[in-house]
Amino acid sequence: MHHMSKSICLTRSTSRLFCYGTTFLLESNRIILPLKTDSERQLDRDSSWTRVRTPGESLEVYVVRLMSSVGLCCVLFLSVSVCYWVPAGCYANGKVTKSCGSMEPHHGSHSNTSHSPYHLVTNTTKFSPGDRIQVILSGTSYFEGFLLEARDAANQSSVSAVGSFTLTNSIKTQLLTCNNLQGSAVSHTSDARQTEVVVIWNAPKEAPSVVQFIVTVVAHYSVYWVKLPGPIIYQHGVTPLPPHSSTTPTTVQTTTPSVLPGPFSSEGCGQSKSCLLDPPGCDPVDPHCFFLSMTTEGPDKKSVLFELSGPAEGYVAFALSLDTWMGDDDVYMCVKDGDTVSVNAAFVTGRTDPEDQSQDSLSSVSWRIAEGVIQCKFSRLITLSDQEPHRFGLDQEYFLFLANGHAEYGEVWKHTRQPLISTHRKRITGPPEVLRGSRGPVIMKFHGALMLLAWMLTGSVGTFIASYYKPDWPNQTLFGQKVWFQIHRWLMVLTVGLTVVAFCLPFIYRGGWSKHAGVHPYLGCCVLVLALIQPIMAAFRPAPDSHRRYIFNWAHWGLGSVTEIMAVAAMFLGMRQSSLLLPLPSAMFVLIGYVGWLAFFRLLLSLHKHGYIKKPIVSDDDQQKILSGQSEPGHWEPVIKSCVLAAMALGSSGLLLALLSSIADL
């Protein structure tokens, strides 16, 4: 009964595809897609184009005419493609075999102990081996998930399922294998809301004399009832059990969290407790402040007191990690659930949702929500028993992760920002210190810095010189070539080199292609390819007096202009990447300022180049002064253009330094 978010689920059994709560059932001769009205639309293989809306959504799925098994694969491909590209999530698919025994959903909260709006009924109270008993789960309100089993009522300690089930609706329900007994439990196929489920229980040949049906029902992610007792049925001739022996819902005995009397304070950080703050020196009362403190407590120093604070958008969490990569980490979460807060310990395996959420290892739990801030406080023993292998010992050194994100019904979603990661390992029980952290991995900082250097300075100055400074310094050469050409060539070679190096860094960091970076990496690929084409094109350019030279000139100019525009677009998109999230709106304004600065000088020199800014007219008297060597007014133009070039380069450098400073502060 785990809720999986933001991924695509494809099950092999009965060729059923789940996407956004919608089930595409592929049978031998037809395709069935559920509609809003819960009716089924059946499309024969020779059907024409059909448009179907998914339940409760505006997503449209087009089903094409299928002429063969290849066509069936095409539909499957299109379905997966639509699911992938539409911003959707794959909901709970009901594959909850790991919960067969306990019937616990493992959602990080505790079972509801209030009266349940759901109940089970059967069509009989007596049975014989081999009988088929109808079992109905219904309720006065909707539910999103369930797990139904039959148990031996005479053996309350048994967690083994009895008998098997037959489905009456394979779209909304599915069979599970519990205790190596196929079909011994029933669960949901998606989180589509429903109010009734009907199944058939098949009594085994060696059935217990007394059988009870038990169900766990999930209304929402954090609202559920575990092991609701259902009707008890007896074999013919068996005396019914006394009423007081019926099963009651199991509850978890935990310490009720209390409400904090007031907000946390950063006072004592570095003196009596260790702290990690973002931004450095912030006050935990500030909704934009991320705060984590830890200090050993008690006369025997056997436990650690943690304080965690952040914006109350959904959840704030910290993790203990052996490295700077997410995965195999000990996680502690403070999750907003309506007007309350749940505090849990969990474990993360790879880049997945937190698993095995519980509060068993925590004590003295308290929380507070006020003025846009969520705060949690709890204690944990330094060394735990072997029964909790996922919990790390606090007498070791770890990197500290601090993250936040949205939550719904107590279910956490992927954090929208790169986690804050401490710059070095910290022994949790070590001496107090104020820790520093970074949200930008060093390798990604180099990626951003090199790309900005390439396209805000070397590339822009190189193209600027080629566009407007060819007539200047006519009598001067540099290494046997015209000055403008040498400066342009080496600046562009440097630009291409910086681009190649910077392009490789994200692949090294991610270990492959990033699936969540949007258009930015595609633009980066285009910029790299076009930047590499330019020097190749220049190496095979025709001679200056060739009749085909104009083709190269236009192609070189056009390709360079497109490359520069795409590079600027990639910079705008890059500042919103989670791995290098620059502060907004200041970083955006700096980049807009750079574009405006460059456009101003290009417009100025373009007007001058095409004669819209007229050159001064030389009079006869000035002509005479020039001939006599007294004055040379024509020599002022190169000086002025050199000053314009210097101003353009210095302004771009200043704006570049502002962005590099933002990257360094991450």
XYZ file of C-alpha atoms in Angstrom:
666
model
C 0.000 0.000 0.000
C 2.948 2.288 -0.644
C 2.235 5.500 -2.544
C 4.804 5.989 -5.276
C 5.048 9.469 -6.702
C 6.213 10.956 -9.979
C 7.066 7.745 -11.808
C 5.509 5.377 -14.308
C 4.271 1.934 -13.253
C 3.848 -0.888 -15.749
C 2.754 -4.304 -14.485
C 3.206 -7.469 -16.474
C 0.193 -9.326 -15.140
C -2.783 -9.271 -17.555
C -0.977 -6.562 -19.552
C -2.369 -3.760 -17.410
C -0.841 -0.304 -17.621
C -1.349 2.191 -14.800
C -0.859 5.879 -15.421
C -2.292 8.780 -13.448
C -4.874 6.599 -11.814
C -6.056 5.231 -15.172
C -5.906 1.570 -16.150
C -5.465 0.445 -19.747
C -6.485 -3.221 -19.868
C -5.109 -5.033 -22.894
C -6.978 -8.235 -23.681
C -6.673 -10.599 -26.621
C -9.122 -8.852 -28.950
C -9.871 -5.522 -27.343
C -8.625 -2.560 -25.371
C -10.654 -1.337 -22.397
C -10.209 2.188 -21.062
C -12.221 3.328 -18.019
C -14.283 6.491 -18.489
C -15.520 9.084 -16.001
C -18.791 7.239 -15.634
C -17.006 4.040 -14.568
C -18.415 2.414 -17.697
C -15.997 0.639 -19.977
C -15.175 1.596 -23.513
C -14.318 -1.444 -25.566
C -12.462 -0.963 -28.801
C -12.144 -3.866 -31.216
C -8.857 -4.220 -33.046
C -10.355 -2.894 -36.235
C -11.690 0.268 -34.579
C -10.841 3.691 -35.953
C -9.289 6.650 -34.131
C -10.972 7.201 -30.760
C -10.376 9.907 -28.197
C -10.880 9.102 -24.514
C -10.478 11.357 -21.490
C -8.966 9.929 -18.338
C -11.089 10.022 -15.161
C -11.039 13.419 -13.521
C -8.372 14.795 -15.854
C -8.138 16.716 -19.112
C -5.589 14.279 -20.537
C -6.710 12.789 -23.850
C -5.480 9.422 -25.061
C -5.737 8.569 -28.751
C -6.225 4.904 -29.596
C -5.287 4.038 -33.159
C -6.566 1.286 -35.426
C -4.751 -1.946 -34.657
C -4.073 -4.249 -37.575
C -1.685 -6.637 -35.831
C 0.263 -7.293 -32.655
C 2.594 -4.504 -33.777
C -0.341 -2.130 -33.506
C -0.970 -3.297 -29.971
C 2.622 -2.448 -29.103
C 2.128 0.974 -30.694
C -0.810 1.688 -28.373
C 1.278 0.623 -25.399
C 4.099 2.875 -26.571
C 1.779 5.846 -27.065
C 0.214 5.301 -23.656
C 3.584 5.254 -21.921
C 4.700 8.298 -23.917
C 1.627 10.285 -22.900
C 2.086 9.268 -19.282
C 5.720 10.276 -19.412
C 5.356 13.707 -20.957
C 2.245 14.868 -19.085
C 3.114 16.184 -15.585
C 1.572 13.311 -13.716
C 2.347 10.857 -11.034
C 1.944 7.128 -10.771
C -0.204 6.380 -7.769
C -0.273 3.375 -5.474
C -0.477 0.256 -7.607
C -1.556 -2.046 -4.807
C 1.510 -4.297 -4.968
C 1.712 -4.546 -1.191
C 2.852 -8.123 -0.685
C 5.413 -6.982 1.901
C 2.489 -5.931 4.128
C 0.696 -9.296 4.038
C 1.506 -10.153 7.634
C 1.218 -6.843 9.469
C -1.238 -5.277 7.008
C 0.441 -1.939 7.832
C 0.657 0.592 4.969
C 4.052 2.011 6.139
C 2.971 5.541 5.362
C 4.876 7.163 8.181
C 1.847 7.853 10.402
C -0.174 5.809 12.836
C -3.392 3.939 12.280
C -6.591 5.847 12.917
C -8.229 4.756 16.157
C -11.513 6.587 15.600
C -14.674 4.899 14.361
C -14.221 3.593 10.839
C -16.734 4.482 8.104
C -15.971 1.154 6.367
C -17.242 -2.336 7.059
C -17.214 -5.894 5.678
C -20.195 -8.172 5.101
C -20.601 -11.695 3.760
C -23.593 -13.428 2.210
C -23.497 -16.243 4.763
C -22.253 -17.161 8.226
C -21.852 -20.895 7.525
C -19.629 -22.625 4.986
C -18.144 -25.935 3.919
C -14.752 -26.579 2.261
C -14.981 -25.657 -1.414
C -17.787 -23.108 -0.936
C -17.652 -19.688 -2.613
C -18.486 -16.853 -0.208
C -19.263 -13.339 -1.357
C -17.388 -10.637 0.603
C -18.285 -6.941 0.261
C -16.185 -4.007 1.478
C -18.180 -0.767 1.528
C -18.211 2.573 3.271
C -20.024 5.834 3.690
C -17.011 7.732 2.287
C -14.501 7.084 -0.474
C -11.311 5.079 0.014
C -8.193 4.941 -2.161
C -6.634 1.636 -1.126
C -7.280 -1.546 0.799
C -5.853 -4.962 1.689
C -8.295 -7.792 2.371
C -7.434 -11.199 3.850
C -9.102 -14.135 5.552
C -7.514 -15.436 8.786
C -7.948 -18.324 11.205
C -10.142 -16.748 13.894
C -9.300 -19.460 16.403
C -5.585 -18.647 16.225
C -5.265 -14.932 16.935
C -1.452 -15.021 16.727
C -1.431 -16.370 13.166
C -0.552 -13.948 10.375
C -1.131 -16.459 7.575
C -3.909 -15.919 5.078
C -6.509 -18.629 4.573
C -8.094 -19.651 1.275
C -8.054 -17.708 -1.974
C -10.133 -15.049 -3.684
C -11.736 -14.597 -7.084
C -12.171 -11.104 -8.517
C -15.405 -9.668 -9.848
C -13.761 -6.492 -11.181
C -10.193 -6.906 -12.425
C -9.990 -3.203 -13.324
C -10.147 -1.945 -9.744
C -8.932 -4.974 -7.788
C -6.092 -7.485 -8.029
C -4.952 -10.689 -6.350
C -1.808 -10.946 -4.235
C 0.279 -13.905 -3.156
C 0.712 -13.998 0.619
C 2.589 -16.778 2.420
C 3.238 -18.462 -0.938
C -0.506 -18.924 -1.415
C -1.587 -17.463 -4.737
C -4.641 -15.234 -4.619
C -4.830 -15.265 -0.810
C -5.284 -11.464 -0.564
C -6.969 -8.703 -2.543
C -5.849 -5.099 -3.013
C -6.498 -2.063 -5.222
C -4.916 -1.420 -8.614
C -4.748 2.380 -8.387
C -5.751 5.143 -6.022
C -8.976 5.803 -7.940
C -11.611 6.529 -5.306
C -14.294 3.950 -4.702
C -16.916 3.116 -2.099
C -17.494 -0.602 -2.652
C -15.515 -3.710 -3.554
C -17.054 -7.150 -4.158
C -14.944 -10.326 -4.241
C -15.487 -14.074 -3.851
C -13.654 -16.070 -1.171
C -12.944 -19.725 -2.004
C -12.894 -21.927 1.072
C -9.927 -24.375 0.953
C -10.290 -28.127 1.423
C -8.501 -27.973 4.769
C -10.155 -24.806 5.991
C -10.095 -23.798 9.665
C -13.346 -24.302 11.492
C -13.654 -20.557 12.147
C -12.588 -17.892 9.628
C -12.610 -14.121 10.007
C -12.155 -11.508 7.280
C -9.842 -8.592 8.070
C -9.209 -5.461 6.022
C -6.943 -2.428 6.083
C -8.491 0.616 4.397
C -6.679 3.781 3.269
C -8.838 6.877 2.903
C -5.842 9.111 2.179
C -2.125 8.627 2.454
C -1.978 9.391 6.188
C -5.597 8.500 7.051
C -6.121 4.769 7.320
C -7.462 1.982 9.527
C -5.442 -1.202 10.060
C -6.952 -4.680 10.492
C -10.593 -3.688 10.708
C -12.429 -6.811 11.933
C -14.969 -8.263 9.542
C -17.589 -10.989 9.855
C -16.720 -14.426 11.257
C -17.983 -17.494 9.408
C -18.123 -21.064 10.742
C -18.064 -24.494 9.237
C -21.332 -26.369 9.593
C -21.645 -27.954 13.038
C -19.123 -25.592 14.698
C -20.262 -23.658 17.775
C -19.906 -19.869 17.319
C -17.219 -18.117 19.367
C -18.240 -15.979 22.343
C -18.839 -12.336 21.366
C -15.952 -10.991 23.481
C -13.376 -13.006 21.539
C -13.811 -11.082 18.313
C -10.805 -9.331 16.952
C -10.325 -5.629 17.664
C -8.275 -3.195 15.689
C -4.646 -3.085 16.700
C -3.286 0.240 17.795
C 0.243 1.396 18.200
C 1.159 2.702 21.617
C 3.252 5.790 21.120
C 4.061 8.930 22.990
C 1.686 11.680 21.925
C 3.673 14.589 20.481
C 3.277 17.866 22.344
C 3.174 21.427 21.039
C 6.277 23.564 21.480
C 5.687 26.531 23.782
C 7.709 28.897 21.573
C 10.065 29.149 18.590
C 13.653 27.913 18.468
C 16.615 30.197 18.901
C 20.068 30.167 17.327
C 21.528 31.369 20.599
C 24.180 28.939 21.810
C 25.143 27.747 18.331
C 28.836 26.870 18.371
C 28.914 27.044 22.183
C 26.405 24.603 23.633
C 25.072 23.012 20.445
C 26.072 22.380 16.839
C 24.025 24.196 14.194
C 23.547 24.154 10.445
C 21.839 27.291 9.121
C 20.858 28.511 5.657
C 21.418 31.329 5.031
C 24.307 31.541 7.510
C 23.441 33.400 10.710
C 19.680 33.415 10.060
C 17.032 33.398 12.790
C 14.803 30.270 13.017
C 11.802 32.571 13.425
C 12.296 33.675 9.799
C 10.185 31.563 7.359
C 13.116 31.611 4.916
C 15.575 30.212 7.469
C 16.547 26.533 7.474
C 17.809 25.508 10.907
C 19.138 22.282 12.396
C 20.715 21.969 15.829
C 21.966 18.988 17.812
C 23.288 18.549 21.310
C 23.890 15.627 23.625
C 21.625 15.584 26.652
C 21.153 13.837 29.959
C 23.663 13.193 32.721
C 24.949 10.067 30.986
C 25.044 11.688 27.513
C 23.285 8.715 25.914
C 20.918 10.642 23.670
C 20.951 13.582 21.267
C 18.370 16.370 21.129
C 17.558 17.607 17.609
C 15.815 20.846 16.620
C 14.607 21.226 13.035
C 13.007 24.304 11.494
C 12.042 25.560 8.032
C 9.251 27.050 5.891
C 5.836 25.489 6.496
C 5.099 24.680 2.843
C 4.857 20.963 3.529
C 7.817 19.276 5.148
C 11.377 19.876 6.264
C 13.811 17.000 6.770
C 17.418 16.214 7.482
C 19.474 13.127 6.739
C 22.689 11.532 7.940
C 24.751 10.355 4.982
C 28.116 8.677 4.527
C 28.726 10.675 1.322
C 27.370 13.680 -0.561
C 25.017 11.587 -2.698
C 21.401 10.844 -1.885
C 20.878 7.150 -1.091
C 21.232 4.757 1.859
C 20.647 7.625 4.272
C 19.103 7.877 7.748
C 16.296 10.445 7.405
C 14.244 12.407 9.950
C 11.161 14.263 8.736
C 8.895 16.960 10.085
C 5.748 16.740 7.906
C 2.781 19.079 7.932
C -0.533 17.211 7.865
C -3.385 19.686 8.022
C -3.138 21.557 11.305
C -0.819 18.994 12.879
C 2.710 17.760 12.297
C 4.015 14.197 12.133
C 7.619 13.558 13.127
C 9.128 10.339 11.794
C 12.376 8.550 11.150
C 12.795 6.890 7.747
C 15.373 5.444 5.394
C 16.135 6.345 1.773
C 17.462 3.791 -0.706
C 18.739 5.573 -3.807
C 16.676 8.441 -5.213
C 13.383 7.038 -3.913
C 10.668 7.958 -1.465
C 11.452 7.495 2.254
C 10.794 3.953 3.467
C 9.925 2.325 6.801
C 8.713 5.552 8.369
C 8.135 5.232 12.090
C 8.449 7.097 15.369
C 9.636 4.114 17.390
C 13.211 5.346 17.828
C 12.200 8.902 18.769
C 11.214 10.323 22.161
C 10.218 13.683 23.659
C 8.626 14.641 20.349
C 7.140 18.131 20.048
C 6.269 20.459 17.181
C 5.017 23.912 16.279
C 3.430 25.637 13.238
C 3.223 29.412 13.379
C 3.879 32.434 11.163
C 4.871 30.334 8.152
C 7.407 28.243 10.071
C 7.294 24.530 10.900
C 9.477 23.336 13.794
C 10.076 19.931 15.354
C 12.041 18.778 18.360
C 12.874 15.211 19.386
C 15.455 13.043 21.098
C 17.151 9.886 19.880
C 19.470 7.429 21.592
C 23.047 7.528 20.365
C 23.125 3.747 19.974
C 20.005 1.763 19.107
C 19.247 -1.932 19.266
C 19.878 -4.334 16.404
C 16.128 -4.325 15.706
C 16.559 -1.031 13.824
C 19.396 -1.692 11.352
C 18.593 1.358 9.207
C 19.229 3.827 12.020
C 22.805 5.117 12.124
C 24.814 5.381 15.324
C 25.217 9.017 16.333
C 28.795 8.591 17.540
C 30.067 8.527 13.937
C 30.806 11.235 11.355
C 28.261 12.003 8.645
C 27.440 14.582 6.015
C 24.245 16.419 6.955
C 21.507 16.953 4.357
C 18.763 19.545 4.891
C 15.795 19.530 2.487
C 12.205 20.706 2.205
C 9.268 20.296 -0.144
C 5.516 19.976 -0.475
C 3.321 17.433 1.289
C -0.296 16.353 0.851
C -2.218 14.356 3.452
C 1.117 13.722 5.148
C 2.678 12.296 1.961
C 5.960 13.954 1.048
C 6.856 14.945 -2.514
C 10.239 15.400 -4.096
C 12.086 18.449 -2.799
C 11.986 21.360 -5.229
C 15.473 22.613 -4.355
C 18.826 20.923 -4.120
C 19.338 19.833 -0.484
C 21.708 21.846 1.663
C 24.737 19.596 2.258
C 27.312 20.285 4.960
C 30.755 21.105 3.638
C 32.364 18.378 5.765
C 31.474 15.369 7.901
C 30.279 16.043 11.418
C 30.390 13.746 14.434
C 26.910 14.190 15.886
C 28.167 13.831 19.462
C 31.257 15.919 18.755
C 32.073 19.374 20.137
C 29.680 22.227 19.312
C 30.328 24.087 16.071
C 28.539 26.196 13.481
C 28.425 24.214 10.250
C 28.410 25.622 6.741
C 26.590 24.019 3.843
C 26.080 24.348 0.122
C 23.142 23.674 -2.180
C 25.337 23.620 -5.261
C 27.707 20.706 -5.869
C 31.215 21.930 -6.634
C 31.288 20.236 -10.031
C 28.018 21.937 -11.015
C 29.350 25.286 -9.811
C 32.268 24.857 -12.200
C 29.802 23.962 -14.967
C 27.859 27.180 -14.463
C 30.936 29.347 -14.008
C 32.679 28.069 -17.151
C 29.555 28.427 -19.284
C 28.992 31.986 -18.072
C 32.628 32.874 -18.670
C 32.467 31.418 -22.187
C 29.286 33.149 -23.352
C 29.134 36.332 -21.270
C 32.744 37.371 -21.868
C 35.034 35.501 -24.256
C 32.321 34.575 -26.755
C 30.504 37.911 -26.722
C 33.724 39.970 -26.991
C 35.024 37.692 -29.763
C 31.924 38.073 -31.919
C 31.730 41.798 -31.102
C 35.240 42.379 -32.485
C 34.530 40.373 -35.649
C 31.340 42.335 -36.295
C 32.591 45.884 -35.800
C 36.407 46.100 -35.691
C 37.618 44.646 -38.977
C 38.553 48.084 -40.444
C 40.503 49.098 -37.319
C 44.260 48.783 -36.818
C 44.799 48.356 -40.600
C 48.579 48.715 -40.460
C 49.176 46.505 -37.414
C 49.560 42.730 -37.307
C 49.777 40.140 -34.580
C 51.775 36.987 -35.336
C 51.457 37.679 -39.046
C 47.675 38.223 -39.065
C 45.416 41.219 -38.633
C 44.888 42.221 -35.021
C 41.086 41.839 -35.079
C 41.360 38.352 -36.605
C 43.870 37.051 -34.062
C 41.878 38.381 -31.109
C 38.634 36.999 -32.552
C 40.147 33.590 -33.353
C 41.742 32.988 -29.969
C 38.777 34.254 -27.990
C 36.456 31.909 -29.912
C 38.858 28.957 -29.528
C 38.823 29.660 -25.783
C 35.017 29.859 -25.868
C 34.719 26.465 -27.570
C 37.208 24.918 -25.135
C 35.352 26.265 -22.088
C 32.050 25.042 -23.549
C 33.349 21.511 -24.121
C 34.744 21.220 -20.589
C 31.643 22.727 -18.989
C 29.364 20.484 -21.072
C 30.997 17.312 -19.746
C 30.727 18.213 -16.044
C 26.955 17.574 -15.555
C 27.315 14.129 -17.140
C 30.130 13.326 -14.736
C 28.018 14.562 -11.818
C 24.806 12.775 -12.815
C 26.432 9.709 -14.295
C 24.289 10.133 -17.399
C 21.476 12.232 -18.837
C 19.380 14.287 -16.426
C 15.680 13.460 -16.809
C 14.379 16.429 -14.826
C 16.363 19.333 -16.287
C 13.770 20.329 -18.874
C 14.892 22.055 -22.083
C 18.203 23.281 -20.654
C 20.342 20.215 -21.539
C 18.900 20.106 -25.068
C 19.856 23.733 -25.608
C 23.286 22.928 -24.198
C 23.733 20.140 -26.732
C 22.737 22.459 -29.572
C 25.159 25.148 -28.389
C 27.994 22.628 -28.183
C 27.344 21.209 -31.657
C 27.049 24.648 -33.269
C 30.145 25.888 -31.438
C 32.145 22.926 -32.788
C 30.866 23.473 -36.328
C 32.112 27.077 -36.397
C 35.899 26.378 -36.278
C 35.475 23.467 -38.698
C 33.645 25.767 -41.106
C 36.343 28.432 -40.662
C 39.121 25.929 -41.422
C 37.611 25.208 -44.860
C 36.580 28.774 -45.730
C 37.222 30.005 -49.294
C 39.885 32.599 -50.047
C 38.932 36.262 -49.424
C 38.716 36.952 -53.169
C 36.713 33.807 -53.967
C 33.291 34.273 -55.556
C 31.915 31.844 -52.931
C 33.287 33.783 -49.994
C 29.949 35.493 -49.345
C 28.369 32.076 -48.637
C 30.871 31.435 -45.861
C 30.474 34.971 -44.475
C 26.702 34.679 -44.192
C 26.787 31.113 -42.866
C 29.491 31.919 -40.305
C 27.648 35.026 -39.129
C 24.241 33.340 -39.047
C 25.411 30.231 -37.250
C 27.334 32.325 -34.725
C 24.314 34.521 -34.027
C 22.035 31.500 -33.503
C 24.617 29.900 -31.207
C 24.923 33.033 -29.099
C 21.136 33.414 -28.801
C 20.730 29.767 -27.760
C 23.551 30.149 -25.227
C 21.793 33.116 -23.629
C 18.508 31.150 -23.519
C 20.344 28.219 -21.887
C 21.767 30.597 -19.262
C 18.290 31.874 -18.376
C 16.982 28.307 -18.008
C 20.111 27.118 -16.218
C 19.667 29.460 -13.283
C 16.441 27.581 -12.385
C 18.050 24.142 -12.264
C 17.777 22.501 -8.843
C 21.471 21.601 -8.790
C 22.497 25.237 -9.339
C 19.529 27.336 -8.244
C 20.609 30.982 -8.327
C 18.819 33.542 -6.134
C 15.824 35.172 -7.788
C 15.008 37.775 -8.911
C 18.480 39.285 -8.485
C 20.252 36.767 -10.753
C 17.544 37.174 -13.396
C 17.940 40.953 -13.324
C 21.712 40.629 -13.716
C 21.322 38.426 -16.787
C 18.672 40.745 -18.251
C 21.066 43.625 -17.606
C 23.793 41.787 -19.508
C 21.516 41.256 -22.522
C 20.504 44.924 -22.475
C 24.117 46.074 -22.083
C 25.283 43.981 -25.038
C 22.302 45.016 -27.186
C 22.993 48.705 -26.508
C 26.589 48.565 -27.761
C 25.678 46.395 -30.741
C 22.958 48.862 -31.733
C 25.326 51.810 -31.285
C 28.083 50.349 -33.463
C 25.597 48.987 -36.020
C 24.232 52.494 -36.538
C 27.780 53.794 -36.877
C 28.790 50.998 -39.249
C 25.908 51.624 -41.638
C 26.326 55.401 -41.616
C 23.353 56.394 -39.478
C 25.795 58.076 -37.118
C 27.650 60.342 -39.559
C 31.386 60.796 -39.411
C 32.651 64.379 -39.020
C 33.157 66.358 -42.291
C 36.694 67.585 -42.779
C 36.941 71.225 -43.960
C 39.636 72.703 -46.229
C 41.320 74.291 -43.236
C 41.364 70.938 -41.410
C 42.681 69.317 -44.585
C 45.530 71.803 -44.620
C 46.258 71.123 -40.935
C 46.362 67.408 -41.576
C 48.778 67.834 -44.459
C 51.001 70.028 -42.320
C 50.886 67.455 -39.491
C 49.273 69.856 -37.003
C 46.135 67.755 -36.432
C 44.705 64.321 -37.330
C 40.956 64.289 -36.563
C 40.444 60.930 -38.327
C 42.549 59.186 -35.746
C 39.957 59.862 -33.025
C 37.529 57.287 -34.434
C 39.643 54.195 -33.584
C 40.284 55.627 -30.138
C 36.587 56.120 -29.487
C 35.767 52.611 -30.764
C 38.504 51.169 -28.552
C 36.919 52.919 -25.578
C 33.536 51.487 -26.564
C 35.062 47.993 -26.716
C 36.703 48.483 -23.318
C 33.419 49.729 -21.795
C 31.498 46.796 -23.241
C 34.045 44.266 -21.964
C 34.319 45.865 -18.500
C 30.527 46.047 -18.102
C 30.109 42.413 -19.141
C 32.892 41.431 -16.740
C 31.148 43.204 -13.863
C 27.831 41.479 -14.561
C 29.674 38.161 -14.939
C 31.363 38.643 -11.559
C 27.964 39.300 -9.959
C 26.658 35.936 -11.198
C 29.873 34.132 -10.263
C 29.524 35.570 -6.777
C 25.974 34.172 -6.563
C 27.266 30.753 -7.612
C 30.041 30.871 -5.007
C 27.490 31.670 -2.274
C 25.344 28.603 -2.990
